[in-house]
Amino acid sequence: TTVVAKLVSKEWKGLSDKKRVVWDEKARLDKERYETEKATYTGPWKLPITIKNRNQKDPTAPMRPMSAFLSYSNSKRCGVR
């Protein structure tokens, strides 16, 4: 919910640089993973449009990397609820 997102966002803004480095490193590694998967991926990025699967992506396509904030918020979301 938006309340949880606001609490996590406030916590993220108050995070010290030393603690934020951990999340920045996770985001950097995830971005590297994405770039290598993207370079080796040969399939279509989007499936041909039919009535059943409008705007669907190929399920084997590489997932976009998470930012440091998203990684942090996913780890803290359960504790805030």
PDB file of C-alpha atoms in Angstrom:
ATOM      1  CA  THR A   1       0.000   0.000   0.000  1.00  0.00           C
ATOM      2  CA  THR A   2       1.032   3.619  -0.225  1.00  0.00           C
ATOM      3  CA  VAL A   3       1.537   3.847   3.545  1.00  0.00           C
ATOM      4  CA  VAL A   4       4.112   1.058   3.442  1.00  0.00           C
ATOM      5  CA  ALA A   5       5.832   2.640   0.440  1.00  0.00           C
ATOM      6  CA  LYS A   6       6.032   5.989   2.243  1.00  0.00           C
ATOM      7  CA  LEU A   7       7.523   4.401   5.356  1.00  0.00           C
ATOM      8  CA  VAL A   8      10.134   2.493   3.352  1.00  0.00           C
ATOM      9  CA  SER A   9      10.928   5.601   1.306  1.00  0.00           C
ATOM     10  CA  LYS A  10      11.459   7.655   4.450  1.00  0.00           C
ATOM     11  CA  GLU A  11      13.734   4.946   5.850  1.00  0.00           C
ATOM     12  CA  TRP A  12      15.691   4.849   2.556  1.00  0.00           C
ATOM     13  CA  LYS A  13      16.254   8.602   2.596  1.00  0.00           C
ATOM     14  CA  GLY A  14      17.626   8.405   6.138  1.00  0.00           C
ATOM     15  CA  LEU A  15      19.994   5.537   5.321  1.00  0.00           C
ATOM     16  CA  SER A  16      23.680   6.277   5.864  1.00  0.00           C
ATOM     17  CA  ASP A  17      26.132   6.099   2.955  1.00  0.00           C
ATOM     18  CA  LYS A  18      27.809   3.024   4.434  1.00  0.00           C
ATOM     19  CA  LYS A  19      24.543   1.104   4.535  1.00  0.00           C
ATOM     20  CA  ARG A  20      23.469   2.376   1.125  1.00  0.00           C
ATOM     21  CA  VAL A  21      26.650   1.022  -0.496  1.00  0.00           C
ATOM     22  CA  VAL A  22      25.358  -2.524   0.063  1.00  0.00           C
ATOM     23  CA  TRP A  23      22.193  -1.819  -1.932  1.00  0.00           C
ATOM     24  CA  ASP A  24      24.058   0.070  -4.648  1.00  0.00           C
ATOM     25  CA  GLU A  25      26.355  -2.927  -5.061  1.00  0.00           C
ATOM     26  CA  LYS A  26      23.361  -5.295  -5.376  1.00  0.00           C
ATOM     27  CA  ALA A  27      21.867  -3.014  -8.023  1.00  0.00           C
ATOM     28  CA  ARG A  28      25.184  -2.862  -9.897  1.00  0.00           C
ATOM     29  CA  LEU A  29      25.479  -6.661  -9.916  1.00  0.00           C
ATOM     30  CA  ASP A  30      21.875  -7.038 -11.080  1.00  0.00           C
ATOM     31  CA  LYS A  31      22.511  -4.562 -13.884  1.00  0.00           C
ATOM     32  CA  GLU A  32      25.577  -6.547 -14.974  1.00  0.00           C
ATOM     33  CA  ARG A  33      23.463  -9.724 -14.973  1.00  0.00           C
ATOM     34  CA  TYR A  34      20.840  -8.024 -17.104  1.00  0.00           C
ATOM     35  CA  GLU A  35      23.382  -6.693 -19.596  1.00  0.00           C
ATOM     36  CA  THR A  36      24.960 -10.134 -20.093  1.00  0.00           C
ATOM     37  CA  GLU A  37      21.561 -11.821 -20.454  1.00  0.00           C
ATOM     38  CA  LYS A  38      20.458  -9.115 -22.860  1.00  0.00           C
ATOM     39  CA  ALA A  39      23.602  -9.567 -24.971  1.00  0.00           C
ATOM     40  CA  THR A  40      23.097 -13.324 -25.259  1.00  0.00           C
ATOM     41  CA  TYR A  41      19.306 -13.277 -25.759  1.00  0.00           C
ATOM     42  CA  THR A  42      18.273 -14.101 -29.309  1.00  0.00           C
ATOM     43  CA  GLY A  43      14.491 -14.472 -29.029  1.00  0.00           C
ATOM     44  CA  PRO A  44      11.829 -11.852 -29.669  1.00  0.00           C
ATOM     45  CA  TRP A  45      11.352  -9.173 -27.017  1.00  0.00           C
ATOM     46  CA  LYS A  46       7.606  -9.135 -27.538  1.00  0.00           C
ATOM     47  CA  LEU A  47       5.340 -11.940 -28.669  1.00  0.00           C
ATOM     48  CA  PRO A  48       3.249 -11.499 -31.812  1.00  0.00           C
ATOM     49  CA  ILE A  49      -0.041  -9.827 -30.916  1.00  0.00           C
ATOM     50  CA  THR A  50      -3.078 -12.061 -30.763  1.00  0.00           C
ATOM     51  CA  ILE A  51      -6.385 -11.666 -28.962  1.00  0.00           C
ATOM     52  CA  LYS A  52      -5.233 -13.821 -26.022  1.00  0.00           C
ATOM     53  CA  ASN A  53      -1.806 -12.324 -25.381  1.00  0.00           C
ATOM     54  CA  ARG A  54      -1.989  -8.597 -25.966  1.00  0.00           C
ATOM     55  CA  ASN A  55       1.220  -6.805 -24.984  1.00  0.00           C
ATOM     56  CA  GLN A  56       2.835  -9.891 -23.493  1.00  0.00           C
ATOM     57  CA  LYS A  57       6.598 -10.176 -23.309  1.00  0.00           C
ATOM     58  CA  ASP A  58       8.530 -13.309 -24.056  1.00  0.00           C
ATOM     59  CA  PRO A  59       8.792 -15.171 -20.710  1.00  0.00           C
ATOM     60  CA  THR A  60      12.369 -16.212 -21.498  1.00  0.00           C
ATOM     61  CA  ALA A  61      13.478 -12.621 -22.121  1.00  0.00           C
ATOM     62  CA  PRO A  62      15.834 -11.176 -19.484  1.00  0.00           C
ATOM     63  CA  MET A  63      14.152  -9.257 -16.684  1.00  0.00           C
ATOM     64  CA  ARG A  64      15.156  -5.621 -16.222  1.00  0.00           C
ATOM     65  CA  PRO A  65      17.474  -4.926 -13.283  1.00  0.00           C
ATOM     66  CA  MET A  66      16.176  -3.584  -9.974  1.00  0.00           C
ATOM     67  CA  SER A  67      17.425  -0.289  -8.642  1.00  0.00           C
ATOM     68  CA  ALA A  68      19.075  -0.071  -5.227  1.00  0.00           C
ATOM     69  CA  PHE A  69      15.889   1.438  -3.775  1.00  0.00           C
ATOM     70  CA  LEU A  70      13.689  -1.357  -5.126  1.00  0.00           C
ATOM     71  CA  SER A  71      15.984  -4.026  -3.707  1.00  0.00           C
ATOM     72  CA  TYR A  72      15.960  -2.255  -0.354  1.00  0.00           C
ATOM     73  CA  SER A  73      12.199  -1.751  -0.308  1.00  0.00           C
ATOM     74  CA  ASN A  74      11.519  -5.387  -1.216  1.00  0.00           C
ATOM     75  CA  SER A  75      13.669  -6.547   1.678  1.00  0.00           C
ATOM     76  CA  LYS A  76      12.086  -4.141   4.190  1.00  0.00           C
ATOM     77  CA  ARG A  77       8.454  -4.325   3.066  1.00  0.00           C
ATOM     78  CA  CYS A  78       7.589  -7.398   5.143  1.00  0.00           C
ATOM     79  CA  GLY A  79       9.022  -5.856   8.311  1.00  0.00           C
ATOM     80  CA  VAL A  80       7.124  -2.595   7.897  1.00  0.00           C
ATOM     81  CA  ARG A  81       3.733  -4.245   7.399  1.00  0.00           C
TER      82      ARG A  81
END
